[in-house]
Short mmCIF file of C-alpha atoms and ligand atoms in Angstrom, two decimals:
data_model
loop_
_atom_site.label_atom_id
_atom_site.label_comp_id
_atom_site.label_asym_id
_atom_site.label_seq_id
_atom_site.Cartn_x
_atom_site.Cartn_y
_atom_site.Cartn_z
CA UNK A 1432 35.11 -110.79 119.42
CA UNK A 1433 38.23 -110.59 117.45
CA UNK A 1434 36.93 -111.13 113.85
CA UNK A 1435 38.26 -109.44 111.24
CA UNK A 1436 37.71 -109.21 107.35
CA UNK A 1437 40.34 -110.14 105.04
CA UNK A 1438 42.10 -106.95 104.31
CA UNK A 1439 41.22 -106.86 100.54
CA UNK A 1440 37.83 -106.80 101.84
CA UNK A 1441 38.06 -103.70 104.12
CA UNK A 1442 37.49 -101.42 100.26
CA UNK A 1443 34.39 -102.56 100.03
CA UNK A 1444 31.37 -100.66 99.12
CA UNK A 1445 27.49 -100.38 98.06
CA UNK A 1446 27.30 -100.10 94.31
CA UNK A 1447 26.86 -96.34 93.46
CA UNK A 1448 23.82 -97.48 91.35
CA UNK A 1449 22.80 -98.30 95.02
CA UNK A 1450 23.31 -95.38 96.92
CA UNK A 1451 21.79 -93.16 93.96
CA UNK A 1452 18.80 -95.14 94.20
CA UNK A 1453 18.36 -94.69 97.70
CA UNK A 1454 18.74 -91.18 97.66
CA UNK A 1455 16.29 -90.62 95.52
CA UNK A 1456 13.77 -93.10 96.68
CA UNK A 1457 13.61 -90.42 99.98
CA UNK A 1458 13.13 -87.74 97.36
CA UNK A 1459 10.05 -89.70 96.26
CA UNK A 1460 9.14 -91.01 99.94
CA UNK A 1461 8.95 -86.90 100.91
CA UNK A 1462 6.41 -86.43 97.79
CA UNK A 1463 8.82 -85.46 94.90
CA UNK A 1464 8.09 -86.37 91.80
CA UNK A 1465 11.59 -88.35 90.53
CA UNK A 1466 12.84 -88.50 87.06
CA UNK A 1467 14.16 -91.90 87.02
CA UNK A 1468 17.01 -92.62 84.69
CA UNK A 1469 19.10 -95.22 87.00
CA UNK A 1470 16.98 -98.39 87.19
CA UNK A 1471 18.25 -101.09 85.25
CA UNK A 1472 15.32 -103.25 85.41
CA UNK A 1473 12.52 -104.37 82.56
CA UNK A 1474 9.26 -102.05 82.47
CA UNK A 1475 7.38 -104.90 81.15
CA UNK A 1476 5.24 -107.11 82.85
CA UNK A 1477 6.52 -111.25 82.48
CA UNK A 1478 3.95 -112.65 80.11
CA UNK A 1479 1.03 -114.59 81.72
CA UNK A 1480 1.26 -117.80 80.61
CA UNK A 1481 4.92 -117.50 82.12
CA UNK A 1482 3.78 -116.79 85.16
CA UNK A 1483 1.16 -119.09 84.84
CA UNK A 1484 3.59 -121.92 85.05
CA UNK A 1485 5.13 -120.47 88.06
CA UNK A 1486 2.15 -120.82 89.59
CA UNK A 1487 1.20 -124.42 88.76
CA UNK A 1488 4.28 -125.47 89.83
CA UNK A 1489 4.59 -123.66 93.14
CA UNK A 1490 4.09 -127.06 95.03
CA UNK A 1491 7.49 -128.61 93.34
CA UNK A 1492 9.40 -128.40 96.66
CA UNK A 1493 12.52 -130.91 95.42
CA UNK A 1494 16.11 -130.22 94.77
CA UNK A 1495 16.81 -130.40 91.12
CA UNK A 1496 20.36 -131.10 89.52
CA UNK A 1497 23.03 -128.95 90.11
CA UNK A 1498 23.27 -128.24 86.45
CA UNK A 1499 20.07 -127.76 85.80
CA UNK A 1500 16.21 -130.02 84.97
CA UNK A 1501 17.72 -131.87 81.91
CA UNK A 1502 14.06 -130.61 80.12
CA UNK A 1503 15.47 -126.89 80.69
CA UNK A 1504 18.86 -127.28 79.26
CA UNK A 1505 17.16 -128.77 76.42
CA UNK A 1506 15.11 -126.40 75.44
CA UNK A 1507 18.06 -123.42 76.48
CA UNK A 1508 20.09 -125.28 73.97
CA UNK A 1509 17.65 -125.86 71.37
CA UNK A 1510 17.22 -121.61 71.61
CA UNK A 1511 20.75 -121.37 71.01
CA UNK A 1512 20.88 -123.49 67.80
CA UNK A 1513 17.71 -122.17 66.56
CA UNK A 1514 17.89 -118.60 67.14
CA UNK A 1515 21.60 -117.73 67.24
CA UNK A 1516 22.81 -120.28 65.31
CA UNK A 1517 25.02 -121.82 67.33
CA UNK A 1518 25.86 -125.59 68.05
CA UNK A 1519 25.07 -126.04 71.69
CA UNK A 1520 24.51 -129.22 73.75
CA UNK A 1521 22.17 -129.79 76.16
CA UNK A 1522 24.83 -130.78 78.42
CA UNK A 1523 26.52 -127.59 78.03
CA UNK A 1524 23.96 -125.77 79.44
CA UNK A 1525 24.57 -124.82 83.31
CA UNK A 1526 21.65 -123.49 84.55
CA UNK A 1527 22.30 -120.60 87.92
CA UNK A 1528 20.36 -118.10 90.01
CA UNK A 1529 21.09 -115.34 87.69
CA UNK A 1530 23.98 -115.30 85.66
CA UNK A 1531 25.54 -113.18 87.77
CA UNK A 1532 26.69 -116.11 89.81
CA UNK A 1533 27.97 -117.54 86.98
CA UNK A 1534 30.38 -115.00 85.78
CA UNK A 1535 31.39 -114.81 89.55
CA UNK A 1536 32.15 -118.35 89.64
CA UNK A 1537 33.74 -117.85 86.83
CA UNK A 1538 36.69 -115.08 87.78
CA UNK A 1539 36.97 -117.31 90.93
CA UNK A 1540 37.62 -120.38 89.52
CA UNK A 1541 40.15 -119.90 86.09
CA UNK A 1542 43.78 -118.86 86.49
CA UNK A 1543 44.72 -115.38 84.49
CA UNK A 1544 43.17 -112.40 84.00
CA UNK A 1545 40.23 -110.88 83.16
CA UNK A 1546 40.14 -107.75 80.16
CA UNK A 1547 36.86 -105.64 80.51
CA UNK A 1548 36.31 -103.17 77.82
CA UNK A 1549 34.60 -99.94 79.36
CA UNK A 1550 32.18 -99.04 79.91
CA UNK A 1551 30.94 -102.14 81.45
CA UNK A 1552 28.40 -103.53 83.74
CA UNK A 1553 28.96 -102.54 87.08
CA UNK A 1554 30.05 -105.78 88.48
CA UNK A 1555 32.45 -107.26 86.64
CA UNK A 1556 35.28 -105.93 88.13
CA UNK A 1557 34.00 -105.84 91.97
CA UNK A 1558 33.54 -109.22 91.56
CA UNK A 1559 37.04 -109.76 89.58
CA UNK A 1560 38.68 -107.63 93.04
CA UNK A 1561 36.42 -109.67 95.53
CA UNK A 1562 38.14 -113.31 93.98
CA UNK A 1563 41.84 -111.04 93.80
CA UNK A 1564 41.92 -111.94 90.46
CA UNK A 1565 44.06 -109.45 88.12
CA UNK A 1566 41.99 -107.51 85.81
CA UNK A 1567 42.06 -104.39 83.68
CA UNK A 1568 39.68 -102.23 81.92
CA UNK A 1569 40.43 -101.47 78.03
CA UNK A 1570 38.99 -98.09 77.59
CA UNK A 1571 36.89 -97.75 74.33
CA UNK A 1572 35.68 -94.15 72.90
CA UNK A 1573 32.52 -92.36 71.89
CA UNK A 1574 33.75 -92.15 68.45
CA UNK A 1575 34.01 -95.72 68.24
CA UNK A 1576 30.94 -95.92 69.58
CA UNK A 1577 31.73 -97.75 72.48
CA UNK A 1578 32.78 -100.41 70.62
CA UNK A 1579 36.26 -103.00 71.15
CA UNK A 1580 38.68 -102.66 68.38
CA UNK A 1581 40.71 -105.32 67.84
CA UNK A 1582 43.85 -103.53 67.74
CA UNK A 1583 42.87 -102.72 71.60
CA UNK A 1584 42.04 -106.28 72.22
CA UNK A 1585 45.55 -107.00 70.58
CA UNK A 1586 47.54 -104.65 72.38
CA UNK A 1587 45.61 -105.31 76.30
CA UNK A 1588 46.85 -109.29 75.43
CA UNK A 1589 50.50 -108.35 75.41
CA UNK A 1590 50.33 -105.66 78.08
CA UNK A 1591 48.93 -108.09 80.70
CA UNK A 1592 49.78 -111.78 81.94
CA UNK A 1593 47.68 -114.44 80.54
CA UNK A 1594 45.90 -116.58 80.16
CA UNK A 1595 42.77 -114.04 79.07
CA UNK A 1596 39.15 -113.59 80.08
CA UNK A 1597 37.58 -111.66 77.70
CA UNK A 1598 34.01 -110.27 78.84
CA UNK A 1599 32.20 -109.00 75.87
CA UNK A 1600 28.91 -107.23 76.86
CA UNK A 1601 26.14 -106.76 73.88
CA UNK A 1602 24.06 -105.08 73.66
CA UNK A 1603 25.50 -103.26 76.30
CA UNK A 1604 24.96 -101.80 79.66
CA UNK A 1605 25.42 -98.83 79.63
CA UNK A 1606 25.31 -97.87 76.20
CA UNK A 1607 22.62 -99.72 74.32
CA UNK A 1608 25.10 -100.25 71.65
CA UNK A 1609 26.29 -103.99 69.87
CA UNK A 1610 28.70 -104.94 67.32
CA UNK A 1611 28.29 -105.28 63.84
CA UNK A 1612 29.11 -109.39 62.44
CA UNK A 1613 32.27 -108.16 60.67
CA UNK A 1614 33.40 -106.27 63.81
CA UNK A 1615 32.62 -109.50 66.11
CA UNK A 1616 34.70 -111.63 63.11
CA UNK A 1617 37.35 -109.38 63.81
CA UNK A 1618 37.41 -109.54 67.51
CA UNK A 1619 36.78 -113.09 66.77
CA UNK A 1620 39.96 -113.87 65.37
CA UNK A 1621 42.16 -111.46 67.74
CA UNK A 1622 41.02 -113.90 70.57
CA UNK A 1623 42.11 -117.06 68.51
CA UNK A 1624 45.16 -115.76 67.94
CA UNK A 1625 45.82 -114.98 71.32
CA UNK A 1626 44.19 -117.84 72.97
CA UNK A 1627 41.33 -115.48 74.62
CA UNK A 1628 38.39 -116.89 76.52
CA UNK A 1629 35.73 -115.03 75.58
CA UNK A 1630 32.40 -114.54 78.11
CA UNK A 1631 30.03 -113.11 75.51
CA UNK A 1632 27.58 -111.52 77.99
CA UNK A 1633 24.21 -111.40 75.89
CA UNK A 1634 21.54 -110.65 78.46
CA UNK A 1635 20.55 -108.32 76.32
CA UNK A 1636 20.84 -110.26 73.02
CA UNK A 1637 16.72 -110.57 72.67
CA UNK A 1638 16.83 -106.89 73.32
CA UNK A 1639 18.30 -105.81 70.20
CA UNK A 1640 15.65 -103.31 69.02
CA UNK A 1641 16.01 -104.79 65.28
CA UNK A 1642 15.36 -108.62 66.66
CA UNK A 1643 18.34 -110.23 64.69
CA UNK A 1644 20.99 -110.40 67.43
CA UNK A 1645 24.29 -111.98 66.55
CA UNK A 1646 26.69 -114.07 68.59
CA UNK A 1647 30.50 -114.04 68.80
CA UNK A 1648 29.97 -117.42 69.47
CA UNK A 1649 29.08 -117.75 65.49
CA UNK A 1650 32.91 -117.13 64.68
CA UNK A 1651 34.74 -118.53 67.44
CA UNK A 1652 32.96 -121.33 68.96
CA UNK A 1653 35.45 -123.21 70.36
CA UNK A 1654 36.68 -120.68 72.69
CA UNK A 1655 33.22 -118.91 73.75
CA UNK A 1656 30.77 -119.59 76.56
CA UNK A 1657 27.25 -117.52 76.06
CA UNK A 1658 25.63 -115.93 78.94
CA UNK A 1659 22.12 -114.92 79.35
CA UNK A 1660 18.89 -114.91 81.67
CA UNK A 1661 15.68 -114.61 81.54
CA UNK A 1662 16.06 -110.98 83.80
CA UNK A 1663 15.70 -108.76 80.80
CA UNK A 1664 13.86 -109.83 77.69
CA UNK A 1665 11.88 -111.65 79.83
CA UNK A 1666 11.71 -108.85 82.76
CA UNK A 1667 12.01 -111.49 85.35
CA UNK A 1668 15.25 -110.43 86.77
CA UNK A 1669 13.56 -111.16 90.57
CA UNK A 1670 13.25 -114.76 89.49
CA UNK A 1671 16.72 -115.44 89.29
CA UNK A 1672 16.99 -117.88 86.46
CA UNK A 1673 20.13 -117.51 84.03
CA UNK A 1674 22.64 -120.07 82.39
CA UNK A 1675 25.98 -120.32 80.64
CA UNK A 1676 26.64 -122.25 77.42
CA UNK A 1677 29.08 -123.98 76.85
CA UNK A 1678 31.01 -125.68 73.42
CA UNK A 1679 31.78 -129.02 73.79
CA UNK A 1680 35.73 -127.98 74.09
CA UNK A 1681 34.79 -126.33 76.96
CA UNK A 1682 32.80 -128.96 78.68
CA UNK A 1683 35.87 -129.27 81.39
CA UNK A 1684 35.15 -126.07 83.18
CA UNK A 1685 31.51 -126.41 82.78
CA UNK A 1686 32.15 -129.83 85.34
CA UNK A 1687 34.45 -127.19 87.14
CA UNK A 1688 31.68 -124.75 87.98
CA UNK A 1689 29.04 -127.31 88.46
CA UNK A 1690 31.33 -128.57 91.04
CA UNK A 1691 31.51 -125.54 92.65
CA UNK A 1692 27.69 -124.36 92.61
CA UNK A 1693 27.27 -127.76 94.04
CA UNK A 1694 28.98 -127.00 97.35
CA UNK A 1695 27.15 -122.86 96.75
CA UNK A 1696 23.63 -122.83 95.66
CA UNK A 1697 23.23 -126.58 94.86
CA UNK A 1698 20.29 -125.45 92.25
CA UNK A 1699 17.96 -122.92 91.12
CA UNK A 1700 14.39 -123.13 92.81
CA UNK A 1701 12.27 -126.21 91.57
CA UNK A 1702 9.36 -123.92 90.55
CA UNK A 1703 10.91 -121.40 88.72
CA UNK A 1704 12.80 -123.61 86.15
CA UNK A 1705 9.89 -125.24 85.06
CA UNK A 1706 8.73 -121.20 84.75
CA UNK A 1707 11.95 -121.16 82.54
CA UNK A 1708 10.85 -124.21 80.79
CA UNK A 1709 7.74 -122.79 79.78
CA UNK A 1710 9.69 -119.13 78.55
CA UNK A 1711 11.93 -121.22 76.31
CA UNK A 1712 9.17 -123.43 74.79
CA UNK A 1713 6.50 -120.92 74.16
CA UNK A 1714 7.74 -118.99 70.82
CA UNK A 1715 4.78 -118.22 69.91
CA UNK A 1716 3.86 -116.46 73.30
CA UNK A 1717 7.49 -114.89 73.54
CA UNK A 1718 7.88 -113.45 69.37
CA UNK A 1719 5.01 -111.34 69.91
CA UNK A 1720 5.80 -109.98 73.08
CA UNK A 1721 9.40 -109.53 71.86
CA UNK A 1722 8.95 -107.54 69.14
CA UNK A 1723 6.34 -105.26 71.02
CA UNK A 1724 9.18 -104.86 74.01
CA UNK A 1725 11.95 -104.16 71.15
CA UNK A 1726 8.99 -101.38 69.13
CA UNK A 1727 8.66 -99.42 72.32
CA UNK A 1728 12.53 -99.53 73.72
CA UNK A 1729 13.32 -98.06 70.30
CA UNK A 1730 10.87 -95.49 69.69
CA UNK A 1731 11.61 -94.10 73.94
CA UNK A 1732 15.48 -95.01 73.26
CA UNK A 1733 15.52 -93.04 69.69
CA UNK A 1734 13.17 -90.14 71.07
CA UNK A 1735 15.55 -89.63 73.80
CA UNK A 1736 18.83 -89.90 72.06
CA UNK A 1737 17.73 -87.54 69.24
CA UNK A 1738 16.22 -84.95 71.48
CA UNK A 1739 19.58 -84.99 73.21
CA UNK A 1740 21.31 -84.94 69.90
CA UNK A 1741 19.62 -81.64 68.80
CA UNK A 1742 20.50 -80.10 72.78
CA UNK A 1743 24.31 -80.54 71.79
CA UNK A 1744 24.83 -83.48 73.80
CA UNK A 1745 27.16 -86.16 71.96
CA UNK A 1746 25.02 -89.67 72.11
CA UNK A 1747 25.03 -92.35 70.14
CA UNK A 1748 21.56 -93.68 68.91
CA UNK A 1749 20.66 -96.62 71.00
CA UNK A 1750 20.90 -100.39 69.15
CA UNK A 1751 19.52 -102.46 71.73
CA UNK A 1752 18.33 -103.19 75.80
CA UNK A 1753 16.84 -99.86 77.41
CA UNK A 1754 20.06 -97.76 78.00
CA UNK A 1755 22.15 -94.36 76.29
CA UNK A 1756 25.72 -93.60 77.39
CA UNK A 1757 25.27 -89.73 76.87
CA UNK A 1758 28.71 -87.73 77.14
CA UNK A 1759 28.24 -84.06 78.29
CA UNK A 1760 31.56 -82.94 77.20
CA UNK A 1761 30.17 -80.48 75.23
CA UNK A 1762 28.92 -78.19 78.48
CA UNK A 1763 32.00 -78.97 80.52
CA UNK A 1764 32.85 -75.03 80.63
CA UNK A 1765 29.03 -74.38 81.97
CA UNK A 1766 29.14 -76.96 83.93
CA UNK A 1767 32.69 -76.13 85.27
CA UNK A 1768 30.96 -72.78 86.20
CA UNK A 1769 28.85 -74.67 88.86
CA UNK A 1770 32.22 -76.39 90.19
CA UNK A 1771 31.62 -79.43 88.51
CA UNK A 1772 34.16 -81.25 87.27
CA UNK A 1773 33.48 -85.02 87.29
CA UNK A 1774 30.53 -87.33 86.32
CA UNK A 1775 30.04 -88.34 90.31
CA UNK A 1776 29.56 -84.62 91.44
CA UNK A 1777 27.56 -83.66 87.68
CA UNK A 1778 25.14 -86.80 88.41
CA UNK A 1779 24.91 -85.66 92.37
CA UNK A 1780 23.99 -81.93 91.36
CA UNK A 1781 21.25 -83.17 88.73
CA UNK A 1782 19.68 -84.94 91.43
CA UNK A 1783 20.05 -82.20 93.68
CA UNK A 1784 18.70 -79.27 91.37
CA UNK A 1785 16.17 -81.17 89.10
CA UNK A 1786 15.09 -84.49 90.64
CA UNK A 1787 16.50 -85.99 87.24
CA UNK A 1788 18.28 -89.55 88.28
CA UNK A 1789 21.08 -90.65 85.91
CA UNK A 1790 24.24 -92.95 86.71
CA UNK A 1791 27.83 -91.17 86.72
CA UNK A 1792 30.12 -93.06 83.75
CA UNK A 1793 32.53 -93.91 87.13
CA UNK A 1794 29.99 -96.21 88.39
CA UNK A 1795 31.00 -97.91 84.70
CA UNK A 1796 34.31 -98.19 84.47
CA UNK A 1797 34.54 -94.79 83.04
CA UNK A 1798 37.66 -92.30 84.07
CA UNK A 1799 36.33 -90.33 86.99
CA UNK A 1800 36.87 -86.64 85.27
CA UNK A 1801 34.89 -87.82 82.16
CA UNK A 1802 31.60 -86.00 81.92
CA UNK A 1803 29.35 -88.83 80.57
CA UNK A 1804 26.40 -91.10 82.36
CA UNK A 1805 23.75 -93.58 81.78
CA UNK A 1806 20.64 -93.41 81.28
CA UNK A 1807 18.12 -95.98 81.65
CA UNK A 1808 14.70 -94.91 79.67
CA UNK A 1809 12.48 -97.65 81.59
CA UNK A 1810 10.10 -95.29 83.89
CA UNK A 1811 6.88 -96.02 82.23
CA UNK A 1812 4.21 -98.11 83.03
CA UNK A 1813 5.31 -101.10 80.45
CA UNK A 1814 2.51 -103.27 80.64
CA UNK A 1815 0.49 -100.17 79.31
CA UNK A 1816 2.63 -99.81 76.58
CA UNK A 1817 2.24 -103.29 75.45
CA UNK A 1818 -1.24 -102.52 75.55
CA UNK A 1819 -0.53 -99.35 73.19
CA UNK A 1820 1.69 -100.96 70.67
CA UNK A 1821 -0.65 -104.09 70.22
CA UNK A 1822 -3.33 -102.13 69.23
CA UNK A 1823 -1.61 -100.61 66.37
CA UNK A 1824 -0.68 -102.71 63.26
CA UNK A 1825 3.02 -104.56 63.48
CA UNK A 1826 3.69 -103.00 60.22
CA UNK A 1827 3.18 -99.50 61.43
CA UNK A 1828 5.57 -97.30 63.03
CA UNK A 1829 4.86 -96.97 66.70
CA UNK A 1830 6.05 -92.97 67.62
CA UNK A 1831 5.59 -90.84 71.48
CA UNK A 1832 2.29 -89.66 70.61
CA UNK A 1833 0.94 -93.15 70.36
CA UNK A 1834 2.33 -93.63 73.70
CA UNK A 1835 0.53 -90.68 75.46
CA UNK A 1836 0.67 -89.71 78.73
CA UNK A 1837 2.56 -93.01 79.86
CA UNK A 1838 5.95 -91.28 78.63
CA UNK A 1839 5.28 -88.11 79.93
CA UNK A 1840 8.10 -88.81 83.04
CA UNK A 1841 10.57 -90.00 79.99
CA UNK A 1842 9.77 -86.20 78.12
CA UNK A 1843 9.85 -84.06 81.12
CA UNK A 1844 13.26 -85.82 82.79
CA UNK A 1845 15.05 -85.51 79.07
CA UNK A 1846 13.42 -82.03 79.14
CA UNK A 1847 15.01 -80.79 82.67
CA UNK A 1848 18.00 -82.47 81.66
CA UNK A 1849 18.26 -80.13 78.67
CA UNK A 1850 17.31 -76.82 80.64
CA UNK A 1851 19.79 -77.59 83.14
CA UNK A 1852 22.35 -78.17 81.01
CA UNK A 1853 21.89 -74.84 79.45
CA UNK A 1854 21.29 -73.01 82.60
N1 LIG B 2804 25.20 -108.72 82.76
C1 LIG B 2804 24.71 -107.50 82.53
C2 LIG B 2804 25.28 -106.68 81.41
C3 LIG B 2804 23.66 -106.98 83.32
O1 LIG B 2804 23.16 -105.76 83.05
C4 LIG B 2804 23.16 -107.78 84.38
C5 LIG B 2804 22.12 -107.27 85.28
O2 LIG B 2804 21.83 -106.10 85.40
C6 LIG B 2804 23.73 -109.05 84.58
C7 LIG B 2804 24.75 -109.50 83.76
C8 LIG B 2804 23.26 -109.97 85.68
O3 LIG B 2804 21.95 -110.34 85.51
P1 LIG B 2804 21.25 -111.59 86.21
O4 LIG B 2804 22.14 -112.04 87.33
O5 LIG B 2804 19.95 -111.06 86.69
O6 LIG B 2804 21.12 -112.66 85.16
#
């Protein structure tokens, strides 16, 4: 046979979060115990009577509309206006096997460029190369706590050739941070100016360990589409239900996409949007499981990143969603003493000597010679800690000790961390 892959393709590679992940799921397959800092998946169980409606509907067997059961983008929209505020449409709503999709449907199907701010999900700009669309990271800084200023924004605009993609990730992966209302404003108006498309990536907008997440979409409607799922605050990422939403001035690429999904994945399983259905209807069911998933991210998230703190390592406290972007820059001349010199090889060697799993900053967007990484504080048993947290009062503080022995992985791994950074 004389096939032969399109020679952009010939680059291509496993994720690094992949190939960590297998390395040290040997490690636990030969009977080590793992520290496991590099899933980014929810602890939590979904809540039952969520997948209670997955099961009931397990015998829908039809293909649904491409955009979506009408019933779902109603209640998807009716989220949007009540909880962030913002107008949405039922008919804005385009409903997709993860959102994933989406934003890769996206970068393949508008002219221009796409501006990521780092660090940044992992696949925004594999998928951006996979399409050969033009793209380009804007580099953001620990002292600006990860965050976009809109002088960078401003300055990105005129150094590349429109028109712009903005993706806007908050809270973030990887590092748990969001943006303050005045600083989205800001941004806000930098895109206007400038004609920006924003993708305001908010997976992790329920996530936001206070519970009063705020859109971009609030300040510049007309020129944002909303992206979320029900993989994270929901913990169903397996299910593969997510959506973008769309303001009415954008209803012309919504028909674009659906187009396109039409001749891709013509819908999202029958059974599991009416599962979706059921997550966006019953408040009730979802506020107090919320704001037990957001009590526990905070107090792990907060233990970590202070314990950290007090090591010497530079970290931000966490805002929202389960992850810290910790920067080691601090032991770079100990660490330069073990001949390492880059996040890849300091992430490999903390496998190596300590069983401790974190993701190099690289694998984010990150310069490779930085020293920083992620860490994802999910390896406890979730459904126990929703056990925990319900039995103490709402109006309590919920702390480690309550928590026992189900975050004794979460101690020991920030522990080893520590000693090995001060071998
Ligand atoms: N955006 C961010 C920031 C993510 O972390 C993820 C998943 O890890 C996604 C998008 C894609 O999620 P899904 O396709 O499950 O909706």
């Amino acid at each position: 046979m004389n096939h032969k892959l399109h020679p952009h393709l010939n680059q291509l590679v496993r994720s690094a979060t992949l190939a960590i992940n297998e390395r040290s799921a040997e490690m636990a397959a030969d009977g080590q115990t793992i520290y496991h800092f590099g899933f980014g998946q929810s602890p939590f169980p979904v809540p039952d009577s969520i997948v209670s409606a997955l099961q009931e509907n397990a015998y829908r067997k039809n293909y649904l509309p491409v955009e979506g059961l009408f019933e779902l983008r109603e209640a998807v929209a009716a989220y949007h206006n009540d909880v962030d505020q913002i107008h949405i449409e039922p008919e804005g709503v385009l409903v997709s096997p993860g959102s994933k999709e989406l934003i890769f449907t996206l970068q393949m199907a508008i002219k221009g460029s796409t501006l990521i701010p780092a660090p940044c999900w992992v696949s925004y700009v594999p998928q951006a190369n996979l399409v050969q669309r033009d793209n380009q990271y804007i580099q953001t800084r620990f002292e600006d706590n990860w965050r976009l200023l809109p002088d960078q924004l401003d300055f990105a605009v005129k150094q590349t050739s429109g028109p712009h993609l903005l993706i806007l990730n908050y809270p973030g992966n990887p590092d748990g941070g969001t943006y303050s209302a005045e600083e989205l404003k800001a941004l806000a108006n930098v895109a206007r100016k400038n004609n920006v498309l924003i993708l305001s990536d908010e997976i992790y907008g329920r996530l936001y360990h206070k519970g009063e997440h705020v859109s971009i979409a609030r300040f510049y409607p007309e020129g944002t589409i909303v992206s979320s799922s029900l993989s994270k605050w929901c913990a169903a990422g397996g299910w593969r239900l997510g959506h973008f939403a769309f303001p009415k001035e954008l209803f012309w690429l919504k028909e674009a996409l659906a187009s396109i999904t039409s001749d891709t994945y013509s819908c999202v399983a029958a059974p599991i949007q009416y599962a979706g259905l059921q997550a966006y209807n019953d408040k009730d069911t979802v506020g107090e499981y919320l704001f037990h998933c957001r009590r526990i991210l905070s107090t792990i998230g907060n233990f970590c990143a202070s314990t950290l703190l007090e090591a010497g390592v530079n970290i931000q406290s966490p805002s929202g969603a389960f992850y810290l972007f910790p920067d080691f820059e601090s032991f770079r001349i100990s660490l330069s003493e073990k001949g390492i010199h880059d996040s890849a090889a300091m992430c490999e060697q903390l496998l190596q000597d300590t069983r401790v799993v974190l993701l190099p900053g690289t694998a984010f967007g990150r310069p490779a010679e930085e020293l920083n990484a992620r860490i994802a504080y999910v390896n406890f048993d979730g459904g126990k800690a929703l056990q925990t947290s319900r039995e103490i009062s709402m109006e309590q503080n919920l702390t480690m000790h309550d928590l026992g022995d189900n975050v004794i992985n979460v101690k020991y791994g920030i522990e080893k961390l520590i000693d090995w950074l001060k071998e």
